[in-house]
Amino acid sequence: MEIREATAADWPGIWAVMEPVVRAGETYTWDTDSDERTLRAKWLHEHPPARTVVAVLDGEVVGTAETHPNYGGGAADVANAGFMVAAGHAGRGIARALAEHVLEEARTDGYRAMVFNAVVESNERAVGLWRSLGFSVVGTVPDAFRRPDGSRVGLHVMHRRL
């Protein structure tokens, strides 16, 4: 598997990964009916220090991640990131490889920490991955996320120093 900077030509592959994740409504706080143009603008960052990367396996985009400053001003050295893996490739270490890559890039780019603002607490796979990579839950917003079945779960704020 290769992890590299995304290009505009990667968009169809990125969209093929993103669309089912967003439409499912289980792990991202985005509207499930968001249009492709809106989501492309959210994901593909054109200006440093923001970055978008892809994980490519046998010529196919199987995962993607994006990173950017979480805050501005005096807190601009705290990063934020998002990760998505194609459903058919879950459990193969792609998310971990993307996370390790992004964490190293963030460190190289001068970020001092990474924070995830909204990790859906029922997303056990993600919570477990972030904990295994040294993130801790610094707070949970109770009942902040409505799942497609109408049930509500908390959103974790997770943090790690770089």
Coordinates of N, CA, C and O in Angstrom, one line a residue:
M1 N 0.8 -1.2 0.0 CA 0.0 0.0 0.0 C 0.9 1.2 0.0 O 1.9 1.3 0.7
E2 N 0.5 2.2 -0.8 CA 1.2 3.5 -0.8 C 0.3 4.6 -0.2 O -0.9 4.6 -0.5
I3 N 0.9 5.4 0.6 CA 0.2 6.6 1.1 C 1.0 7.8 0.5 O 2.2 7.9 0.7
R4 N 0.2 8.7 -0.1 CA 0.8 9.8 -0.8 C -0.2 11.0 -0.8 O -1.4 10.9 -0.5
E5 N 0.4 12.2 -1.1 CA -0.4 13.4 -1.3 C -1.5 13.1 -2.3 O -1.2 12.6 -3.4
A6 N -2.7 13.6 -2.1 CA -3.8 13.5 -3.0 C -3.6 14.5 -4.1 O -3.1 15.6 -3.9
T7 N -4.1 14.1 -5.3 CA -4.1 15.1 -6.4 C -5.6 15.2 -6.9 O -6.4 14.4 -6.5
A8 N -5.8 16.2 -7.7 CA -7.2 16.4 -8.2 C -7.7 15.1 -8.9 O -8.9 14.8 -8.9
A9 N -6.8 14.4 -9.6 CA -7.1 13.2 -10.3 C -7.6 12.1 -9.4 O -8.3 11.1 -9.8
D10 N -7.3 12.2 -8.1 CA -7.7 11.2 -7.1 C -9.1 11.4 -6.7 O -9.7 10.5 -6.0
W11 N -9.7 12.5 -7.0 CA -11.1 12.8 -6.5 C -12.1 11.7 -6.7 O -12.8 11.3 -5.8
P12 N -12.2 11.1 -7.9 CA -13.2 10.0 -8.1 C -13.0 8.9 -7.1 O -14.0 8.3 -6.6
G13 N -11.8 8.5 -6.8 CA -11.5 7.4 -5.9 C -11.8 7.9 -4.5 O -12.3 7.1 -3.7
I14 N -11.5 9.1 -4.1 CA -11.8 9.6 -2.8 C -13.3 9.6 -2.6 O -13.8 9.2 -1.6
W15 N -14.0 10.1 -3.6 CA -15.5 10.2 -3.5 C -16.1 8.8 -3.3 O -17.0 8.6 -2.5
A16 N -15.5 7.8 -4.0 CA -16.0 6.5 -3.9 C -15.8 5.9 -2.4 O -16.6 5.1 -2.0
V17 N -14.8 6.4 -1.7 CA -14.6 6.1 -0.3 C -15.5 6.9 0.6 O -16.2 6.4 1.5
M18 N -15.6 8.2 0.3 CA -16.3 9.1 1.2 C -17.9 9.0 1.1 O -18.5 9.0 2.2
E19 N -18.4 8.9 -0.1 CA -19.8 8.9 -0.2 C -20.6 7.9 0.7 O -21.5 8.3 1.4
P20 N -20.2 6.6 0.6 CA -20.9 5.7 1.5 C -20.8 6.0 3.0 O -21.7 5.7 3.8
V21 N -19.6 6.5 3.4 CA -19.4 6.8 4.8 C -20.3 7.9 5.2 O -21.0 7.9 6.3
V22 N -20.4 9.0 4.4 CA -21.2 10.1 4.7 C -22.7 9.7 4.7 O -23.4 10.1 5.6
R23 N -23.1 9.0 3.7 CA -24.5 8.7 3.5 C -25.0 7.8 4.6 O -26.1 7.8 5.0
A24 N -24.1 6.9 5.2 CA -24.5 6.0 6.3 C -24.8 6.8 7.6 O -25.7 6.3 8.3
G25 N -24.2 8.0 7.8 CA -24.6 8.8 8.9 C -24.2 8.2 10.3 O -24.8 8.7 11.3
E26 N -23.3 7.3 10.3 CA -22.9 6.7 11.6 C -21.6 7.3 12.2 O -21.4 7.2 13.4
T27 N -20.8 8.0 11.4 CA -19.5 8.4 12.0 C -19.0 9.8 11.8 O -18.1 10.3 12.4
Y28 N -19.7 10.5 10.9 CA -19.3 11.9 10.6 C -20.5 12.8 11.0 O -21.7 12.4 10.8
T29 N -20.2 14.0 11.4 CA -21.2 15.0 11.8 C -21.7 15.8 10.6 O -22.2 16.9 10.8
W30 N -21.5 15.3 9.4 CA -22.0 16.0 8.2 C -23.4 15.6 7.8 O -23.7 14.4 8.1
D31 N -24.1 16.4 7.2 CA -25.4 16.1 6.7 C -25.3 14.9 5.7 O -24.5 14.9 4.8
T32 N -26.1 13.9 5.8 CA -26.0 12.7 5.0 C -26.4 13.0 3.5 O -26.1 12.2 2.7
D33 N -27.1 14.1 3.3 CA -27.5 14.5 2.0 C -26.6 15.6 1.4 O -26.9 16.2 0.4
S34 N -25.4 15.8 2.0 CA -24.4 16.8 1.5 C -24.1 16.4 0.0 O -23.9 15.2 -0.3
D35 N -23.9 17.4 -0.8 CA -23.6 17.2 -2.2 C -22.1 17.0 -2.4 O -21.3 17.4 -1.5
E36 N -21.7 16.4 -3.5 CA -20.3 16.1 -3.8 C -19.5 17.3 -3.8 O -18.4 17.3 -3.3
R37 N -19.9 18.4 -4.4 CA -19.1 19.6 -4.5 C -18.8 20.2 -3.1 O -17.7 20.6 -2.8
T38 N -19.8 20.2 -2.2 CA -19.5 20.7 -0.8 C -18.5 19.8 -0.1 O -17.6 20.3 0.6
L39 N -18.7 18.5 -0.2 CA -17.7 17.6 0.5 C -16.3 17.6 -0.1 O -15.4 17.5 0.6
R40 N -16.2 17.8 -1.4 CA -14.9 18.0 -2.1 C -14.2 19.2 -1.5 O -13.0 19.1 -1.1
A41 N -14.9 20.3 -1.3 CA -14.3 21.5 -0.7 C -13.9 21.3 0.7 O -12.9 21.8 1.1
K42 N -14.6 20.5 1.5 CA -14.3 20.2 2.9 C -13.0 19.3 2.9 O -12.2 19.5 3.9
W43 N -12.9 18.4 2.0 CA -11.8 17.4 2.1 C -10.5 17.7 1.4 O -9.5 17.4 1.9
L44 N -10.6 18.3 0.2 CA -9.4 18.6 -0.6 C -8.9 20.0 -0.2 O -9.5 20.9 -0.7
H45 N -7.9 20.0 0.5 CA -7.3 21.3 0.9 C -6.2 21.7 -0.1 O -5.3 20.9 -0.4
E46 N -6.3 22.9 -0.5 CA -5.4 23.4 -1.6 C -4.3 24.2 -1.0 O -3.4 24.6 -1.7
H47 N -4.4 24.6 0.2 CA -3.4 25.6 0.8 C -2.7 25.0 2.0 O -3.4 24.7 3.0
P48 N -1.4 24.9 2.0 CA -0.7 24.5 3.2 C -1.0 25.4 4.4 O -1.3 26.6 4.2
P49 N -1.0 25.0 5.6 CA -0.4 23.7 6.0 C -1.4 22.5 5.9 O -1.1 21.4 6.3
A50 N -2.6 22.8 5.4 CA -3.6 21.7 5.3 C -3.1 20.7 4.2 O -2.4 21.1 3.3
R51 N -3.5 19.4 4.4 CA -3.0 18.4 3.5 C -4.2 17.4 3.3 O -5.0 17.2 4.3
T52 N -4.2 16.7 2.2 CA -5.0 15.5 2.0 C -4.2 14.4 1.4 O -3.4 14.7 0.5
V53 N -4.3 13.2 1.9 CA -3.6 12.1 1.4 C -4.5 11.0 1.1 O -5.7 11.0 1.5
V54 N -4.0 10.1 0.3 CA -4.7 8.9 -0.1 C -3.9 7.6 0.2 O -2.7 7.7 0.1
A55 N -4.6 6.6 0.5 CA -4.0 5.2 0.6 C -4.4 4.5 -0.7 O -5.6 4.4 -1.0
V56 N -3.4 4.0 -1.4 CA -3.7 3.4 -2.7 C -3.1 1.9 -2.6 O -2.0 1.7 -2.2
L57 N -4.0 1.0 -3.0 CA -3.7 -0.4 -3.0 C -4.0 -1.0 -4.4 O -5.2 -0.8 -4.8
D58 N -3.1 -1.5 -5.1 CA -3.3 -2.0 -6.5 C -4.0 -1.0 -7.4 O -4.9 -1.4 -8.1
G59 N -3.6 0.2 -7.3 CA -4.1 1.3 -8.1 C -5.4 1.9 -7.7 O -6.0 2.7 -8.4
E60 N -6.0 1.4 -6.6 CA -7.3 1.8 -6.1 C -7.2 2.6 -4.9 O -6.4 2.2 -3.9
V61 N -7.9 3.8 -4.8 CA -7.9 4.5 -3.5 C -8.8 3.8 -2.6 O -9.9 3.5 -2.8
V62 N -8.1 3.3 -1.5 CA -8.9 2.5 -0.4 C -9.0 3.3 0.9 O -9.7 2.8 1.8
G63 N -8.4 4.5 1.0 CA -8.6 5.3 2.2 C -8.1 6.7 1.9 O -7.3 6.9 0.9
T64 N -8.4 7.6 2.8 CA -8.0 9.0 2.6 C -8.0 9.6 4.0 O -8.7 9.2 4.9
A65 N -7.2 10.7 4.1 CA -7.2 11.4 5.3 C -6.9 12.9 5.0 O -6.3 13.2 4.0
E66 N -7.3 13.8 5.8 CA -7.0 15.2 5.6 C -6.6 15.7 7.0 O -7.1 15.3 8.0
T67 N -5.8 16.7 7.0 CA -5.3 17.4 8.2 C -5.2 18.9 8.0 O -5.0 19.3 6.9
H68 N -5.5 19.6 9.0 CA -5.5 21.1 9.0 C -5.4 21.7 10.4 O -5.6 20.9 11.3
P69 N -5.1 22.9 10.5 CA -5.1 23.5 11.9 C -6.5 23.4 12.4 O -7.5 23.7 11.7
N70 N -6.6 23.1 13.7 CA -7.9 23.0 14.3 C -8.4 24.4 14.7 O -9.6 24.7 14.8
Y71 N -7.5 25.2 15.1 CA -7.8 26.6 15.6 C -6.9 27.5 14.8 O -6.1 27.1 14.0
G72 N -7.0 28.8 15.1 CA -6.2 29.8 14.5 C -5.4 30.5 15.5 O -5.3 30.1 16.7
G73 N -4.7 31.6 15.1 CA -4.0 32.4 16.1 C -3.0 31.7 16.9 O -2.3 30.8 16.4
G74 N -3.0 32.0 18.2 CA -2.1 31.4 19.1 C -2.2 29.9 19.3 O -1.4 29.2 19.9
A75 N -3.3 29.3 18.8 CA -3.5 27.9 18.9 C -3.4 27.1 17.6 O -3.9 26.0 17.4
A76 N -2.9 27.8 16.6 CA -2.8 27.3 15.2 C -1.8 26.1 15.1 O -1.8 25.4 14.1
D77 N -1.1 25.8 16.2 CA -0.2 24.6 16.2 C -0.8 23.4 16.7 O -0.2 22.4 17.1
V78 N -2.2 23.4 16.8 CA -2.9 22.2 17.2 C -3.7 21.7 15.9 O -4.5 22.5 15.3
A79 N -3.4 20.5 15.5 CA -4.0 20.0 14.3 C -5.3 19.3 14.5 O -5.6 18.9 15.6
N80 N -6.0 19.1 13.4 CA -7.2 18.3 13.4 C -7.1 17.4 12.1 O -6.5 17.8 11.2
A81 N -7.8 16.3 12.1 CA -7.7 15.4 11.0 C -9.0 14.6 10.8 O -9.7 14.4 11.8
G82 N -9.2 14.1 9.6 CA -10.3 13.2 9.4 C -9.8 12.0 8.6 O -8.9 12.2 7.8
F83 N -10.5 10.9 8.7 CA -10.0 9.7 8.1 C -11.2 8.9 7.6 O -12.2 8.8 8.3
M84 N -11.1 8.3 6.4 CA -12.1 7.4 5.9 C -11.4 6.2 5.2 O -10.4 6.4 4.5
V85 N -12.0 5.0 5.3 CA -11.5 3.8 4.6 C -12.6 3.2 3.9 O -13.8 3.1 4.5
A86 N -12.4 2.7 2.7 CA -13.4 2.0 2.0 C -14.0 0.8 2.8 O -13.2 0.1 3.4
A87 N -15.3 0.6 2.8 CA -15.9 -0.4 3.6 C -15.3 -1.8 3.3 O -15.1 -2.5 4.3
G88 N -15.0 -2.1 2.1 CA -14.5 -3.4 1.8 C -13.1 -3.6 2.2 O -12.6 -4.7 2.1
H89 N -12.5 -2.6 2.8 CA -11.1 -2.7 3.2 C -10.9 -2.5 4.7 O -9.8 -2.4 5.2
A90 N -12.0 -2.4 5.4 CA -11.9 -2.2 6.9 C -11.2 -3.4 7.5 O -11.4 -4.5 7.1
G91 N -10.5 -3.1 8.6 CA -9.9 -4.2 9.4 C -8.5 -4.6 8.8 O -8.0 -5.6 9.3
R92 N -8.0 -3.9 7.8 CA -6.8 -4.3 7.2 C -5.6 -3.5 7.5 O -4.5 -3.5 6.9
G93 N -5.8 -2.6 8.5 CA -4.7 -1.7 8.9 C -4.5 -0.4 8.1 O -3.5 0.3 8.4
I94 N -5.4 -0.2 7.3 CA -5.3 1.0 6.4 C -5.5 2.3 7.3 O -4.7 3.3 7.1
A95 N -6.5 2.3 8.2 CA -6.7 3.5 9.0 C -5.5 3.7 9.9 O -5.1 4.9 10.1
R96 N -4.9 2.7 10.5 CA -3.8 2.8 11.3 C -2.6 3.4 10.5 O -1.9 4.3 11.0
A97 N -2.4 2.9 9.3 CA -1.3 3.4 8.5 C -1.5 4.8 8.1 O -0.6 5.7 8.2
L98 N -2.7 5.2 7.8 CA -3.1 6.6 7.5 C -2.8 7.5 8.7 O -2.2 8.6 8.6
A99 N -3.3 7.0 9.9 CA -3.1 7.8 11.1 C -1.6 8.0 11.4 O -1.2 9.1 11.8
E100 N -0.8 6.9 11.4 CA 0.6 7.1 11.7 C 1.2 8.0 10.7 O 2.1 8.9 11.1
H101 N 0.8 8.0 9.4 CA 1.4 8.9 8.4 C 1.0 10.3 8.7 O 1.9 11.2 8.7
V102 N -0.3 10.6 9.0 CA -0.7 11.9 9.3 C -0.1 12.5 10.6 O 0.3 13.6 10.6
L103 N 0.0 11.6 11.6 CA 0.7 12.1 12.8 C 2.1 12.5 12.6 O 2.6 13.5 13.1
E104 N 2.8 11.7 11.8 CA 4.2 12.1 11.5 C 4.3 13.4 10.7 O 5.1 14.2 10.9
E105 N 3.4 13.5 9.7 CA 3.4 14.7 8.9 C 3.0 16.0 9.8 O 3.6 17.0 9.6
A106 N 2.1 15.8 10.7 CA 1.7 16.9 11.6 C 2.9 17.3 12.4 O 3.1 18.5 12.6
R107 N 3.6 16.3 12.9 CA 4.8 16.6 13.7 C 5.8 17.4 12.9 O 6.4 18.4 13.3
T108 N 6.1 16.9 11.7 CA 7.0 17.6 10.8 C 6.6 19.0 10.4 O 7.4 19.9 10.3
D109 N 5.3 19.2 10.3 CA 4.7 20.5 9.9 C 4.7 21.5 11.1 O 4.3 22.6 11.0
G110 N 5.2 21.0 12.3 CA 5.3 21.9 13.5 C 4.1 21.9 14.4 O 4.1 22.7 15.3
Y111 N 3.1 21.1 14.2 CA 2.0 21.0 15.1 C 2.5 20.4 16.4 O 3.4 19.5 16.4
R112 N 2.0 20.8 17.5 CA 2.4 20.4 18.9 C 1.4 19.3 19.4 O 1.7 18.6 20.3
A113 N 0.2 19.3 18.8 CA -0.8 18.4 19.3 C -1.8 18.1 18.2 O -1.9 18.8 17.2
M114 N -2.6 17.1 18.4 CA -3.7 16.8 17.5 C -5.0 16.6 18.4 O -4.9 16.0 19.4
V115 N -6.1 17.2 17.9 CA -7.3 17.0 18.6 C -8.4 16.6 17.6 O -8.4 17.1 16.5
F116 N -9.3 15.7 18.0 CA -10.4 15.3 17.2 C -11.6 15.9 18.0 O -11.8 15.5 19.1
N117 N -12.4 16.7 17.3 CA -13.5 17.4 18.0 C -14.8 16.6 18.2 O -15.6 16.9 19.0
A118 N -14.9 15.5 17.4 CA -16.2 14.9 17.4 C -16.1 13.4 16.9 O -16.4 13.0 15.8
V119 N -15.6 12.6 17.8 CA -15.5 11.1 17.6 C -16.7 10.5 18.1 O -16.9 10.5 19.3
V120 N -17.5 10.0 17.3 CA -18.8 9.4 17.7 C -18.5 8.2 18.6 O -17.8 7.3 18.3
E121 N -19.0 8.3 19.9 CA -18.6 7.3 20.9 C -19.0 5.9 20.5 O -18.3 4.9 21.0
S122 N -20.0 5.7 19.7 CA -20.4 4.3 19.3 C -19.5 3.8 18.2 O -19.6 2.6 17.8
N123 N -18.6 4.6 17.6 CA -17.6 4.2 16.6 C -16.4 3.5 17.3 O -15.3 4.1 17.4
E124 N -16.7 2.3 17.8 CA -15.7 1.6 18.7 C -14.4 1.4 18.0 O -13.3 1.4 18.6
R125 N -14.5 1.1 16.7 CA -13.2 0.9 15.9 C -12.3 2.1 15.9 O -11.1 2.0 16.2
A126 N -12.9 3.3 15.7 CA -12.1 4.5 15.7 C -11.6 4.8 17.1 O -10.5 5.2 17.3
V127 N -12.5 4.8 18.1 CA -12.1 5.1 19.4 C -11.0 4.2 19.9 O -10.0 4.6 20.5
G128 N -11.1 2.9 19.6 CA -10.0 2.0 19.9 C -8.7 2.3 19.2 O -7.6 2.2 19.8
L129 N -8.8 2.6 17.9 CA -7.6 3.0 17.2 C -6.9 4.2 17.8 O -5.7 4.2 18.1
W130 N -7.7 5.3 18.0 CA -7.1 6.5 18.6 C -6.5 6.2 20.0 O -5.4 6.7 20.2
R131 N -7.2 5.5 20.8 CA -6.6 5.2 22.1 C -5.3 4.4 22.0 O -4.3 4.7 22.7
S132 N -5.2 3.5 21.0 CA -4.0 2.7 20.8 C -2.9 3.5 20.3 O -1.7 3.1 20.5
L133 N -3.2 4.7 19.7 CA -2.2 5.6 19.2 C -1.9 6.7 20.2 O -1.2 7.7 19.8
G134 N -2.3 6.6 21.4 CA -2.0 7.5 22.4 C -2.9 8.7 22.7 O -2.7 9.6 23.5
F135 N -4.1 8.7 22.0 CA -5.1 9.7 22.2 C -5.9 9.4 23.5 O -6.1 8.2 23.8
S136 N -6.3 10.4 24.2 CA -7.2 10.2 25.3 C -8.5 11.0 25.1 O -8.4 12.1 24.4
V137 N -9.5 10.6 25.7 CA -10.8 11.3 25.7 C -10.7 12.4 26.7 O -10.5 12.1 27.9
V138 N -10.7 13.7 26.3 CA -10.6 14.8 27.2 C -12.0 15.3 27.6 O -12.1 16.2 28.5
G139 N -13.0 14.8 26.9 CA -14.4 15.2 27.3 C -15.3 14.5 26.3 O -14.9 14.1 25.2
T140 N -16.6 14.4 26.7 CA -17.6 13.9 25.9 C -18.8 14.8 26.0 O -19.3 15.1 27.1
V141 N -19.4 15.1 24.8 CA -20.6 15.9 24.8 C -21.7 14.9 24.8 O -21.9 14.1 23.8
P142 N -22.5 14.7 25.9 CA -23.5 13.7 25.9 C -24.6 13.9 24.9 O -25.0 15.0 24.7
D143 N -25.0 12.8 24.4 CA -26.2 12.7 23.5 C -26.1 13.7 22.3 O -27.2 14.2 21.8
A144 N -24.9 14.1 21.9 CA -24.8 15.1 20.9 C -25.0 14.6 19.4 O -25.1 15.4 18.5
F145 N -24.9 13.3 19.2 CA -25.0 12.7 17.9 C -26.2 11.8 17.8 O -26.4 10.9 18.5
R146 N -27.0 12.2 16.8 CA -28.2 11.4 16.5 C -27.9 10.4 15.4 O -27.5 10.7 14.3
R147 N -28.0 9.1 15.7 CA -27.7 8.0 14.7 C -28.9 7.8 13.8 O -30.0 8.3 14.1
P148 N -28.7 7.2 12.7 CA -29.8 7.0 11.7 C -31.0 6.4 12.3 O -32.1 6.6 11.9
D149 N -30.8 5.5 13.3 CA -32.0 4.8 13.9 C -32.7 5.7 15.0 O -33.7 5.3 15.6
G150 N -32.2 7.0 15.1 CA -32.8 7.9 16.1 C -32.2 7.9 17.5 O -32.5 8.8 18.3
S151 N -31.4 6.9 17.8 CA -30.8 6.8 19.1 C -29.7 7.9 19.1 O -29.2 8.4 18.1
R152 N -29.4 8.3 20.4 CA -28.4 9.4 20.5 C -27.2 8.8 21.3 O -27.3 8.0 22.2
V153 N -26.0 9.3 20.9 CA -24.7 8.9 21.6 C -23.9 10.2 21.7 O -24.2 11.2 21.1
G154 N -22.9 10.0 22.6 CA -22.0 11.2 22.8 C -21.0 11.4 21.7 O -20.7 10.5 20.9
L155 N -20.4 12.5 21.7 CA -19.3 12.9 20.8 C -18.1 13.1 21.7 O -18.1 14.0 22.6
H156 N -17.0 12.3 21.5 CA -15.8 12.4 22.3 C -14.9 13.5 21.6 O -14.8 13.6 20.4
V157 N -14.3 14.3 22.5 CA -13.2 15.1 22.1 C -11.9 14.4 22.5 O -11.8 14.0 23.7
M158 N -11.1 14.1 21.5 CA -9.9 13.2 21.8 C -8.6 14.1 21.5 O -8.6 14.8 20.5
H159 N -7.5 13.9 22.3 CA -6.3 14.7 22.2 C -5.1 13.8 22.3 O -5.1 12.8 23.1
R160 N -4.0 14.3 21.7 CA -2.7 13.7 21.8 C -1.7 14.7 21.5 O -1.8 15.5 20.6
R161 N -0.7 14.8 22.4 CA 0.5 15.6 22.1 C 1.3 15.0 21.1 O 1.4 13.7 21.0
L162 N 2.0 15.8 20.2 CA 2.8 15.3 19.2 C 4.3 15.4 19.6 O 5.2 14.9 19.1

